[in-house]
Amino acid sequence: MLELIGAVIGRDLRLAMRRQADIVAAMFFFIIVVSLFPLGVGPEADQLRKLAPGVLWVAALLATMLSLPRMFADDHRDGTLEQLALAPQPLGLIVLGKVIAHWLVAGLPLCLLAPVLGIQFDLANDALAVLTLSLLIGTPALSGIGAIGAALTLGVRGGGVLLSLLVLPLYIPVLIFGAGAVDATVSGLGAQAHLSLLGALALGGVFFAPWPTAAALRIALE
């Protein structure tokens, strides 16, 4: 099982390295969106600290969504997805590998950039640490939930818009607890409760979402 997941992750990472422009575009989108807010709001430190959790999390959420339509589209276009569906291995495990690969390509770089961008908002070191931790915990849930939407809109004309309409409402709990963890730290409260709930959402998104995603893929292939 682990060998199968590792093989899928390795394959998707190699394919992603051939399309490095997509990775760079998502990172630049994240940087630009986050950097625009201090320029537009002004240099008042207290206001920036209040805005920081929501701004960084919303920007990370939108940047993660940029690559969701391609999670299964390329494999569907060249027939690879049909071969994977006919393989004796469970399709859910293959989807799990693709979800992890998507997070490594689309989510992890944002987690590494976030503390640097958080300095623009005058966040303290403990708030930057919680911000990074919350993104590390929460962004896998975004990839898992997004995989369901990507599978449901596979092959649909105008699927990108429909994907956003399907996925964004499901992202709201992750956004609330992720931004809430940073906000609680800035306010002097503990972030443990928010991080625990965020971890539960991440486990559900990564380990349970692949199975309804696999069912949606089989429907799309029929």
mmCIF file of N, CA and C in Angstrom, residues 2 11 27 32 67 73 83 88 96 100-101 106 108 113 123 129 131 133 160 162 170 181 189 193-194 215 220-221:
data_model
loop_
_atom_site.group_PDB
_atom_site.id
_atom_site.type_symbol
_atom_site.label_atom_id
_atom_site.label_comp_id
_atom_site.label_asym_id
_atom_site.label_seq_id
_atom_site.Cartn_x
_atom_site.Cartn_y
_atom_site.Cartn_z
ATOM 1 N N LEU A 2 1.870 1.289 0.882
ATOM 2 C CA LEU A 2 2.754 2.452 0.947
ATOM 3 C C LEU A 2 3.567 2.601 -0.332
ATOM 4 N N ARG A 11 5.467 9.967 -9.176
ATOM 5 C CA ARG A 11 5.071 10.254 -10.563
ATOM 6 C C ARG A 11 4.503 11.662 -10.693
ATOM 7 N N MET A 27 2.698 30.639 -6.370
ATOM 8 C CA MET A 27 3.476 31.303 -5.330
ATOM 9 C C MET A 27 3.459 32.819 -5.511
ATOM 10 N N ILE A 32 1.664 38.292 -4.123
ATOM 11 C CA ILE A 32 1.079 39.564 -4.564
ATOM 12 C C ILE A 32 -0.176 39.889 -3.773
ATOM 13 N N SER A 67 -4.421 25.285 -8.754
ATOM 14 C CA SER A 67 -3.956 24.046 -9.386
ATOM 15 C C SER A 67 -4.950 22.895 -9.263
ATOM 16 N N ALA A 73 -7.202 16.371 -14.527
ATOM 17 C CA ALA A 73 -7.537 16.688 -15.919
ATOM 18 C C ALA A 73 -6.516 16.122 -16.902
ATOM 19 N N GLN A 83 -6.765 3.878 -17.061
ATOM 20 C CA GLN A 83 -5.893 2.751 -16.713
ATOM 21 C C GLN A 83 -5.756 2.603 -15.204
ATOM 22 N N PRO A 88 -5.783 -3.225 -10.434
ATOM 23 C CA PRO A 88 -6.302 -4.023 -9.302
ATOM 24 C C PRO A 88 -6.194 -3.298 -7.964
ATOM 25 N N LEU A 96 -5.355 9.137 -2.911
ATOM 26 C CA LEU A 96 -4.638 9.607 -1.723
ATOM 27 C C LEU A 96 -3.223 10.056 -2.086
ATOM 28 N N ILE A 100 -1.705 13.922 -1.700
ATOM 29 C CA ILE A 100 -0.458 14.251 -1.004
ATOM 30 C C ILE A 100 0.498 14.976 -1.953
ATOM 31 N N ALA A 101 0.580 14.508 -3.190
ATOM 32 C CA ALA A 101 1.452 15.163 -4.165
ATOM 33 C C ALA A 101 0.985 16.591 -4.434
ATOM 34 N N ALA A 106 1.490 22.383 -4.115
ATOM 35 C CA ALA A 106 0.693 23.606 -4.019
ATOM 36 C C ALA A 106 0.576 24.149 -2.599
ATOM 37 N N LEU A 108 2.676 23.109 0.455
ATOM 38 C CA LEU A 108 3.905 23.250 1.233
ATOM 39 C C LEU A 108 4.686 24.524 0.901
ATOM 40 N N LEU A 113 6.468 30.159 2.693
ATOM 41 C CA LEU A 113 6.469 31.592 2.400
ATOM 42 C C LEU A 113 5.724 32.401 3.454
ATOM 43 N N LEU A 123 3.553 40.814 12.718
ATOM 44 C CA LEU A 123 3.212 39.705 13.601
ATOM 45 C C LEU A 123 4.411 39.330 14.456
ATOM 46 N N ALA A 129 4.890 31.589 14.171
ATOM 47 C CA ALA A 129 5.036 30.146 14.349
ATOM 48 C C ALA A 129 3.679 29.449 14.271
ATOM 49 N N LEU A 131 1.018 30.629 12.763
ATOM 50 C CA LEU A 131 0.566 30.763 11.377
ATOM 51 C C LEU A 131 1.140 29.655 10.510
ATOM 52 N N LEU A 133 2.358 26.764 11.507
ATOM 53 C CA LEU A 133 1.840 25.477 11.954
ATOM 54 C C LEU A 133 0.406 25.262 11.485
ATOM 55 N N GLY A 160 -13.962 25.067 -14.050
ATOM 56 C CA GLY A 160 -13.220 25.865 -13.083
ATOM 57 C C GLY A 160 -14.131 26.701 -12.203
ATOM 58 N N LEU A 162 -17.404 26.136 -11.699
ATOM 59 C CA LEU A 162 -18.209 25.213 -10.903
ATOM 60 C C LEU A 162 -17.401 24.630 -9.751
ATOM 61 N N LEU A 170 -17.060 24.487 1.370
ATOM 62 C CA LEU A 170 -16.476 23.429 2.187
ATOM 63 C C LEU A 170 -15.168 23.866 2.832
ATOM 64 N N ALA A 181 -6.780 30.353 14.887
ATOM 65 C CA ALA A 181 -5.612 29.976 15.678
ATOM 66 C C ALA A 181 -4.616 31.123 15.763
ATOM 67 N N LEU A 189 -4.532 34.551 23.651
ATOM 68 C CA LEU A 189 -5.232 33.330 24.039
ATOM 69 C C LEU A 189 -4.508 32.118 23.456
ATOM 70 N N ALA A 193 -7.014 24.737 20.876
ATOM 71 C CA ALA A 193 -8.330 24.252 20.458
ATOM 72 C C ALA A 193 -8.515 24.391 18.952
ATOM 73 N N HIS A 194 -8.128 25.540 18.417
ATOM 74 C CA HIS A 194 -8.258 25.753 16.972
ATOM 75 C C HIS A 194 -7.386 24.769 16.192
ATOM 76 N N ALA A 215 -15.073 7.518 -6.101
ATOM 77 C CA ALA A 215 -16.413 7.225 -6.629
ATOM 78 C C ALA A 215 -16.813 8.256 -7.684
ATOM 79 N N ALA A 220 -17.360 9.890 -13.533
ATOM 80 C CA ALA A 220 -16.922 10.742 -14.634
ATOM 81 C C ALA A 220 -16.375 9.939 -15.797
ATOM 82 N N LEU A 221 -15.842 8.744 -15.518
ATOM 83 C CA LEU A 221 -15.255 7.919 -16.565
ATOM 84 C C LEU A 221 -16.296 7.080 -17.299
#
